Coordinates of C-alpha atoms and ligand atoms in Angstrom, one line a residue:
X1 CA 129.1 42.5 22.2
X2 CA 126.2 44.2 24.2
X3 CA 128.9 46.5 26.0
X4 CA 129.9 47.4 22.8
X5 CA 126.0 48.6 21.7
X6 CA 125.8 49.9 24.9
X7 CA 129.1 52.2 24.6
X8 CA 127.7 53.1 20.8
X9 CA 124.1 54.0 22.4
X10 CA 125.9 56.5 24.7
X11 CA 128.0 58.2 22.5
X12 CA 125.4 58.8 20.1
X13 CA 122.9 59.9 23.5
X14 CA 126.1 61.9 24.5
X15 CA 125.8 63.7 20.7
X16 CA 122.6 64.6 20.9
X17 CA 122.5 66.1 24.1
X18 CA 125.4 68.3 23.2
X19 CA 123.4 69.0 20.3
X20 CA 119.8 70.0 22.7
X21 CA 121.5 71.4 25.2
X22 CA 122.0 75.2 23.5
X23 CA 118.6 74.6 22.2
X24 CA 117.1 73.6 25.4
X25 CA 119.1 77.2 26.4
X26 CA 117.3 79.2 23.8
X27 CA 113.8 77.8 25.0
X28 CA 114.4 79.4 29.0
X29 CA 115.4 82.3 27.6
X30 CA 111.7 82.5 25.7
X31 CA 110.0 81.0 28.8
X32 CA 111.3 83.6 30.7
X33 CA 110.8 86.7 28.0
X34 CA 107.0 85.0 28.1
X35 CA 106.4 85.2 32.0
X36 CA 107.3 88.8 32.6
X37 CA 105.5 91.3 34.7
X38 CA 103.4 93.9 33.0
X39 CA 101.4 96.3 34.8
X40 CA 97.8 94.7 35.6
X41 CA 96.1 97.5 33.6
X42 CA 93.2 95.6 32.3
X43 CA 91.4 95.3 35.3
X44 CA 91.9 99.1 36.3
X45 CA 89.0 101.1 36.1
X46 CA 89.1 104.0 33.5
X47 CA 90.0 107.0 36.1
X48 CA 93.0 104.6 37.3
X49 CA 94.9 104.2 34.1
X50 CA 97.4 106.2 32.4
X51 CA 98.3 106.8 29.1
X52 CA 102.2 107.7 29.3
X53 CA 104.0 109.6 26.5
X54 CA 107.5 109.1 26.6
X55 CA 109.1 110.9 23.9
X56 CA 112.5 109.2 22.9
X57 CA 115.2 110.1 20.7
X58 CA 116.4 107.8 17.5
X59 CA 120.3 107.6 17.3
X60 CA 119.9 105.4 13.5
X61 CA 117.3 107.7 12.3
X62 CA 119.4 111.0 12.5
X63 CA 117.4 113.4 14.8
X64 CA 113.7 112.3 13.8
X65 CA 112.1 111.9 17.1
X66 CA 110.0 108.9 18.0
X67 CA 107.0 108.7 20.5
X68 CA 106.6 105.6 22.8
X69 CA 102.7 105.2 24.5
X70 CA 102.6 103.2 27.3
X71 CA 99.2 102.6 29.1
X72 CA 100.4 101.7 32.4
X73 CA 98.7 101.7 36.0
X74 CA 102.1 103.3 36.3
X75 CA 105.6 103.4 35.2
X76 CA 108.2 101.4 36.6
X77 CA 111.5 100.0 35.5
X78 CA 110.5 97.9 32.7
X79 CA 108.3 99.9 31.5
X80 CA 111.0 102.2 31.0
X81 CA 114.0 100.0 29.8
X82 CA 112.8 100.4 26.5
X83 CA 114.1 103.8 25.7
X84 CA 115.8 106.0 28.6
X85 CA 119.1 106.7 27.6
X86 CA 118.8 104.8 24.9
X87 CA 116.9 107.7 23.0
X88 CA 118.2 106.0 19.9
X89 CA 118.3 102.4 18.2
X90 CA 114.1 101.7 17.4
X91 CA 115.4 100.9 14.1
X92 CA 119.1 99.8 12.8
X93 CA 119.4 100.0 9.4
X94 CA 123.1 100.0 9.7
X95 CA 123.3 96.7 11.0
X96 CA 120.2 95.1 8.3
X97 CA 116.6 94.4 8.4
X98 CA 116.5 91.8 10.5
X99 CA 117.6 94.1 13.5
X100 CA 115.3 96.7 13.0
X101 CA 112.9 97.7 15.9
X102 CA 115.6 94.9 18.1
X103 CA 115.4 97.5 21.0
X104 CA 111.8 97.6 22.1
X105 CA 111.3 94.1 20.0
X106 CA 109.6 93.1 23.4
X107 CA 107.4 95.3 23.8
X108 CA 106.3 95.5 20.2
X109 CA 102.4 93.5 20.0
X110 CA 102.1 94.4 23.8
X111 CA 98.6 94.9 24.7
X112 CA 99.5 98.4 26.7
X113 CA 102.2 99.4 24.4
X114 CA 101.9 101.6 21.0
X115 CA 105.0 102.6 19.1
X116 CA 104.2 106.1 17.3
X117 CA 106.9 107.5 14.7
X118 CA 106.6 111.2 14.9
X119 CA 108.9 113.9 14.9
X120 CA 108.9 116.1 18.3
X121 CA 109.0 119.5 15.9
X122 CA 106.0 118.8 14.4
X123 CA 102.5 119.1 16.6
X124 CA 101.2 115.7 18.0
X125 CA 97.5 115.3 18.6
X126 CA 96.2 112.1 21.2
X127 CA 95.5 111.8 24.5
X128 CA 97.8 111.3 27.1
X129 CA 97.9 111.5 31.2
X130 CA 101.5 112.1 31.7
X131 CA 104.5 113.5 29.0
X132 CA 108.0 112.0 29.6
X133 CA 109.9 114.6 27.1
X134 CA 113.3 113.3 26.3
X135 CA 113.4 113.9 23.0
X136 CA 116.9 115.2 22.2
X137 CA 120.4 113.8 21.5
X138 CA 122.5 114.0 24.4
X139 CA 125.7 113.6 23.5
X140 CA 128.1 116.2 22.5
X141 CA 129.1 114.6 19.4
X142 CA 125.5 114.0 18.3
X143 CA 123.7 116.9 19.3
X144 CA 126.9 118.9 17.9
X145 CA 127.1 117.3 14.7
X146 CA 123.3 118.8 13.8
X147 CA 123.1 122.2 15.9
X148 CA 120.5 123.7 14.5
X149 CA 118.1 120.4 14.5
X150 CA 118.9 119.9 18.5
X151 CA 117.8 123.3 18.8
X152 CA 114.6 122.7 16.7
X153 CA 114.5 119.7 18.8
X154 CA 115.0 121.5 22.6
X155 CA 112.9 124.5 21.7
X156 CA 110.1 123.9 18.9
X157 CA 110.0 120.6 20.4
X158 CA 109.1 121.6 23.9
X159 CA 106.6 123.8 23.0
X160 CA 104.8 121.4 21.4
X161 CA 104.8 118.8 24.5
X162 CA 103.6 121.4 26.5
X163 CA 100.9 122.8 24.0
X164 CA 99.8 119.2 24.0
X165 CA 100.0 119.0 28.2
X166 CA 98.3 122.2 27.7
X167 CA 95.3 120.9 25.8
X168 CA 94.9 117.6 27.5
X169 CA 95.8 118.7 31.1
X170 CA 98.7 116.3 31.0
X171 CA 101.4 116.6 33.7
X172 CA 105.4 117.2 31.5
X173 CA 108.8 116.1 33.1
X174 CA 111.2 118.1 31.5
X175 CA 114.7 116.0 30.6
X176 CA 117.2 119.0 31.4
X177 CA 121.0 118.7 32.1
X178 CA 123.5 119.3 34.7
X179 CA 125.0 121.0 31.1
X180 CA 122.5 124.1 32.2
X181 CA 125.2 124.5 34.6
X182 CA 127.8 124.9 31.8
X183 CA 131.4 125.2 33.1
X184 CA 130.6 125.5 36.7
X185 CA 132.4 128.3 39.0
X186 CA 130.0 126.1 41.8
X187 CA 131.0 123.0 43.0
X188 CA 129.2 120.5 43.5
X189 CA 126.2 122.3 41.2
X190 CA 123.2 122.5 43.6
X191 CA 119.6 123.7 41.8
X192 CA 120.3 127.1 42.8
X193 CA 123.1 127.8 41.0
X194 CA 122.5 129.7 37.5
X195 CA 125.4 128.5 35.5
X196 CA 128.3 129.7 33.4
X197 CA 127.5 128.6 29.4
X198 CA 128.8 129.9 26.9
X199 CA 125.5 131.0 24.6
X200 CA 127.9 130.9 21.2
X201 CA 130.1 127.9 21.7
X202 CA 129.7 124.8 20.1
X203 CA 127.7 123.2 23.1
X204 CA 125.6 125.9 23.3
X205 CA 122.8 124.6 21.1
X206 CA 122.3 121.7 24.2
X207 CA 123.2 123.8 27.1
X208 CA 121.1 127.0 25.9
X209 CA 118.3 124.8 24.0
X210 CA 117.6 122.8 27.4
X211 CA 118.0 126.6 29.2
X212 CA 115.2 127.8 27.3
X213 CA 113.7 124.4 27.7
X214 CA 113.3 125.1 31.3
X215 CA 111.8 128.3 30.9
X216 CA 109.3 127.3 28.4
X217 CA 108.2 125.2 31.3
X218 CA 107.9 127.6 33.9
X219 CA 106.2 129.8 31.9
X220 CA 103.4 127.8 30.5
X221 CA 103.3 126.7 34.5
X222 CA 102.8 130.0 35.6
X223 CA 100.4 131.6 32.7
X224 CA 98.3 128.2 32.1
X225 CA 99.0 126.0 34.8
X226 CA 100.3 123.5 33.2
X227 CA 102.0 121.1 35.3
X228 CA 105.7 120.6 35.1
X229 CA 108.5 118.4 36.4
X230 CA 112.2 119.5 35.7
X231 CA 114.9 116.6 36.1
X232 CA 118.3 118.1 35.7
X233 CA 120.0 115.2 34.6
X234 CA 123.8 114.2 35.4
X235 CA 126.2 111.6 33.3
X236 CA 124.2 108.4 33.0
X237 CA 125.2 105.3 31.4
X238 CA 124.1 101.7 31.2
X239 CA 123.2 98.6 29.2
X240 CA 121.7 99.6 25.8
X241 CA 123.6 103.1 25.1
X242 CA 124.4 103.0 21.3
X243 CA 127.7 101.5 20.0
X244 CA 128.2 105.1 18.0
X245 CA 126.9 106.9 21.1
X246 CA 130.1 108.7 21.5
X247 CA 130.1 109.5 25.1
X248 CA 133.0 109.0 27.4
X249 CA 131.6 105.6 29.0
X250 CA 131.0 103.6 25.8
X251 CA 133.6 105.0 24.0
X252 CA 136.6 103.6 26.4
X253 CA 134.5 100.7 27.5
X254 CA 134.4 99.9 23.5
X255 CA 137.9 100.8 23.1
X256 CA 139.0 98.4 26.2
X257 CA 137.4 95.6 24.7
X258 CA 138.7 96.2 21.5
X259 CA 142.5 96.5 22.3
X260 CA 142.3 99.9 21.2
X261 CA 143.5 103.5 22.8
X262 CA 141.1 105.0 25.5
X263 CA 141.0 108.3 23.8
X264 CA 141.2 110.6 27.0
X265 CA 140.3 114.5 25.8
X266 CA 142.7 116.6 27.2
X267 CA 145.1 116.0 30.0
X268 CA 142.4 114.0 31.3
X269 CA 141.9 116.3 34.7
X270 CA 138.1 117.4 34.2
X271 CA 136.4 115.3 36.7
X272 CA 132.5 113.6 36.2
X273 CA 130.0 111.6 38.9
X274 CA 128.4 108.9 36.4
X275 CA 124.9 107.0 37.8
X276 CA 123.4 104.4 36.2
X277 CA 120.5 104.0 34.1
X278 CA 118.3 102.5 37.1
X279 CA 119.1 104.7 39.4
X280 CA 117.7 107.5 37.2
X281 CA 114.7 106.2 36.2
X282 CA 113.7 105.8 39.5
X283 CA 114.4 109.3 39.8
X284 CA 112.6 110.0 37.4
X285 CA 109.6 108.2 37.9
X286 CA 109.7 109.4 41.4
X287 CA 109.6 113.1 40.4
X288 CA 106.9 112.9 38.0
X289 CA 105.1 111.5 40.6
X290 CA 106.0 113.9 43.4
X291 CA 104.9 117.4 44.0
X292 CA 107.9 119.0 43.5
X293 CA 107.4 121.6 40.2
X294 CA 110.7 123.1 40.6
X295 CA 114.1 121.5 38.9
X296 CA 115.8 118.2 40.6
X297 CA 119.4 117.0 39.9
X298 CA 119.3 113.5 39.5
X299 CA 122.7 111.9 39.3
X300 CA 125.4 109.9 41.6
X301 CA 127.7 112.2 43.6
X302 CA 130.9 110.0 43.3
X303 CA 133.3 112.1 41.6
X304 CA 136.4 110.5 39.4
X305 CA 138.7 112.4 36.9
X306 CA 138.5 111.3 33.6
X307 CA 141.7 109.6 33.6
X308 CA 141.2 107.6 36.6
X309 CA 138.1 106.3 35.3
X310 CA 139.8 105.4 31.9
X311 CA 142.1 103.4 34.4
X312 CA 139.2 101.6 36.2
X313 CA 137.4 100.8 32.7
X314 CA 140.8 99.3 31.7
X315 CA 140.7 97.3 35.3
X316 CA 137.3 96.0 35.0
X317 CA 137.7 94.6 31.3
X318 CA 140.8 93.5 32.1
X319 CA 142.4 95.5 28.8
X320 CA 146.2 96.2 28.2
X321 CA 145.4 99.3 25.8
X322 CA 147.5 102.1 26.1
X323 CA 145.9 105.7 27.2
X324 CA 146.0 107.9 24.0
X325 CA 146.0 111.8 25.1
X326 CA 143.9 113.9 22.0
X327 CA 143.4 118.0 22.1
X328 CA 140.7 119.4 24.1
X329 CA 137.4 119.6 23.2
X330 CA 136.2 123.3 23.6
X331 CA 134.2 124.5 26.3
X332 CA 134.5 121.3 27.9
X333 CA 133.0 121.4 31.8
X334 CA 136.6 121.1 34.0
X335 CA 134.3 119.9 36.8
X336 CA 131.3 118.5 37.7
X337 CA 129.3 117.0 40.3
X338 CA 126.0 116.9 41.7
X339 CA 124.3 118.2 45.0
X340 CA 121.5 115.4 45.2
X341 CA 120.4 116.7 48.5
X342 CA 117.3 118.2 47.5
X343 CA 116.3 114.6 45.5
X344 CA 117.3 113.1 49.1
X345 CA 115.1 115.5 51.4
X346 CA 111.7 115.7 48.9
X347 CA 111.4 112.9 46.4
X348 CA 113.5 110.2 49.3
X349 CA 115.7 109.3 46.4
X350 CA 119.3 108.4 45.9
X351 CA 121.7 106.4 43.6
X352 CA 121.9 102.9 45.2
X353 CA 124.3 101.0 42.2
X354 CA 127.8 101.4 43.3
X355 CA 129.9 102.4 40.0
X356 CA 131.7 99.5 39.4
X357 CA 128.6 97.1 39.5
X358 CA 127.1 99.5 36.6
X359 CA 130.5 99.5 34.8
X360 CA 130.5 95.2 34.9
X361 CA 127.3 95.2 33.7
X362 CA 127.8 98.0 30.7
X363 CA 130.7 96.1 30.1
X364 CA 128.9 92.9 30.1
X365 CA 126.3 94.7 27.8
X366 CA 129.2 95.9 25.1
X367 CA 131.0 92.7 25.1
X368 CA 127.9 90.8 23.9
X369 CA 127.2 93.7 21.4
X370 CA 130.1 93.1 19.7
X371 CA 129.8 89.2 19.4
X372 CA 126.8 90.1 18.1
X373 CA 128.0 92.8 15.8
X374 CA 130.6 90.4 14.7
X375 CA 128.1 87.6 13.9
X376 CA 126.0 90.1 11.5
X377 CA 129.6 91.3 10.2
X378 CA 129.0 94.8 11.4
X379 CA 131.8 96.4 14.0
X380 CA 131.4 99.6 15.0
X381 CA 134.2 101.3 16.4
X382 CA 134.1 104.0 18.7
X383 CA 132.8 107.2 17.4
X384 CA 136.1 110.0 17.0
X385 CA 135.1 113.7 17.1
X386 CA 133.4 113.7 13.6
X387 CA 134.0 116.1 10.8
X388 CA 130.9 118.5 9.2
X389 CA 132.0 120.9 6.4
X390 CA 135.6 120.9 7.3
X391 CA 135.4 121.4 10.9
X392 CA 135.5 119.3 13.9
X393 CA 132.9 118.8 16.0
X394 CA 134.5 119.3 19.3
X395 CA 136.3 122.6 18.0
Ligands
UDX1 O1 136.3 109.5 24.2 C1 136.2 110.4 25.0 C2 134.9 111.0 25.3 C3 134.8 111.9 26.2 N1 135.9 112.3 27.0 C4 135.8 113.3 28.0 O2 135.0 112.7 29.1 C5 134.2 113.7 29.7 C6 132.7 113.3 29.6 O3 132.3 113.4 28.3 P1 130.9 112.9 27.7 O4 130.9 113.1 26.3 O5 130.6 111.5 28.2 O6 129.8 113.8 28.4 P2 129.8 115.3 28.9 O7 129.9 115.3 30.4 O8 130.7 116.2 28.2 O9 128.3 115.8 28.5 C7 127.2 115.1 29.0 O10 126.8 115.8 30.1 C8 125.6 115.3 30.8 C9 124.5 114.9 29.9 O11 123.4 115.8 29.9 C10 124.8 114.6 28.5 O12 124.7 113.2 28.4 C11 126.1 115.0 27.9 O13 126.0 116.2 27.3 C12 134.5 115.0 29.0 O14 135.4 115.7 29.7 C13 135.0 114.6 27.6 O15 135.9 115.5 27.1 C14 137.1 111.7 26.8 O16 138.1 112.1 27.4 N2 137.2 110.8 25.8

């Protein structure tokens, strides 16, 4: 009779601990969200702290431009996840309200943290220490599908971030591209080399608009002294790019995981180097606070082709999708890699995540993306060249 209870006590203490156990789950993940580091800024003296623009870009929100403050002691790493590469995703209306605002959700309230919704091509007014301007979309899709707006965005937009250094004798790092190097007769690309764009081709509003980018710059260095950092950015990816984002990485990493086609561009042959997100914001970090005015290539020198990289994203997921060859986008760069020894030699900086760590943990990223997605009822697939007015975007 008593073993009996006893056997009935368990099962039912055997129920409810199944029952606590995702809960208890749920609380260390809020413990640990509660306990992280933020810069110790309130008890820095006034001349010691910085205010830190970093101008983002909002993927959901078309091409209006959003504004992150930080007042740090400094910028590090998670200051920064919020919004490198991400340059999208402050607000999902796609997915429903509950999402909005779900990428920077933890930094939202933060004492050193103030979210300002302005676009880039209008003037901003406040007072900042430092100007992270990465306000742009940055991949070919996006900042193809809207030309004249990325142009707005790379030219207009500049100006503006460096009237506002100008007024406030804030210090501007410029996010350029390895795409001022166009289709490049050099190989690997080092700083020195001019480049080979096409000013009328469909990239041109990205390649030419972060050109001129560059020489707004140096020209409001040299006739005002404004202070200016130029990061030449190569292919970055990492936890947190948008589902829709279009580029190569999330696009067959998406497709993998969905049993779909990797939809390789062309006979696949155009090689890329791809770093990941850390990596660069070091870099990044590390050149705004160097001395170095002139521009810096930040990006990992392992080269793949496209095609073999398709083939390792299939590997990592583990994926039996087939490889699906489409046209050629135009004007597509047929090689590219970076010559990081000048990062190496003056800012001490190189990649240090091997490429298949990043992939795992992009992958990792994706695959709870989707579950998520799914939960909410929203999948996005991958984003094909999309049509404006007729026309492709890649052609
Ligand atoms: O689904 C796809 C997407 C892309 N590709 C190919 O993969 C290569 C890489 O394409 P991505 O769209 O990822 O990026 P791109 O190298 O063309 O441009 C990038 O360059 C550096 C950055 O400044 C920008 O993020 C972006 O402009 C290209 O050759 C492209 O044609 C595919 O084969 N399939």
């Amino acid at each position: 009779m008593r073993s009996l209870q006893e056997n009935g006590e368990q099962k039912v203490e055997s129920k409810i601990e199944e029952a606590v156990a995702p809960l208890r789950e749920k609380i260390k993940d809020l413990e640990k969200s509660f306990t992280q580091k933020y810069p110790p800024v309130k008890f820095l003296s006034e001349k010691d702290r910085k205010r830190i623009l970093l101008g983002v870009y909002c993927f959901n929100c078309g091409l209006q431009v959003f504004g992150i403050q930080v007042f740090s002691a400094g910028l590090g790493m998670n200051d920064f996840d919020i919004c490198v590469l991400r340059r999208d995703e402050i607000t999902k209306e796609k997915v429903g309200q509950k999402d909005e605002k779900r990428n920077v959700e933890h930094w939202i309230g933060h004492e050193n943290f103030e979210l300002i919704n302005h676009d880039v091509v209008e003037p901003l007014y406040i007072e900042v220490d430092q100007i992270y301007h990465l306000a742009s979309p940055a991949s070919p899709p996006n900042y193809m599908y809207n030309p004249i707006k990325t142009l707005k965005t790379n030219t207009i937009g500049t100006l503006n971030m460096l009237g506002l250094a100008k007024r406030v004798g804030a210090r501007l790092l410029l996010a350029s591209t390895s795409e001022v190097y166009g289709d490049p007769e050099v190989h690997p690309q080092n700083e020195d080399y001019w480049g080979h764009v096409n000013p009328i081709g469909p990239r041109a509003c990205y390649d030419e608009g972060k050109r001129v980018a560059e020489t707004m710059c140096y020209a409001y260095m040299k006739q005002e002294g404004v202070e200016v950092r130029v990061a030449r950015i190569f292919n970055t990816f990492g936890p947190r790019m948008h589902m829709n984002d279009g580029r190569v990485v999330s696009n067959f990493i998406l497709q993998a995981l969905q049993g779909e086609p990797l939809t390789v561009y062309g006979p696949g042959t155009q090689t890329r180097a791809f770093q990941y997100v850390s990596d660069l914001v070091n870099g990044l970090v590390a050149l705004m606070n160097s001395n170095v005015s002139s521009p810096v290539n930040l990006g990992n020198p392992e080269e793949h082709t496209i095609l073999e990289f398709a083939q390792l994203i299939k590997k990592l997921v583990g994926s039996r999708s087939e490889i699906q060859f489409l046209s050629e986008a135009q004007d597509d760069p047929q090689k590219r890699k970076p010559d990081i020894r000048k990062a190496k030699l003056l800012l001490g900086w190189e990649p240090v995540v091997p490429l298949e760590e990043g992939l795992n943990k992009a992958i990792h990223y994706f695959r709870k993306e989707l579950e998520y997605q799914a939960n909410n009822q929203y999948i996005p697939k991958p984003k094909p060249a999309r049509m404006k007015k007729g026309r492709t975007r890649h052609n």
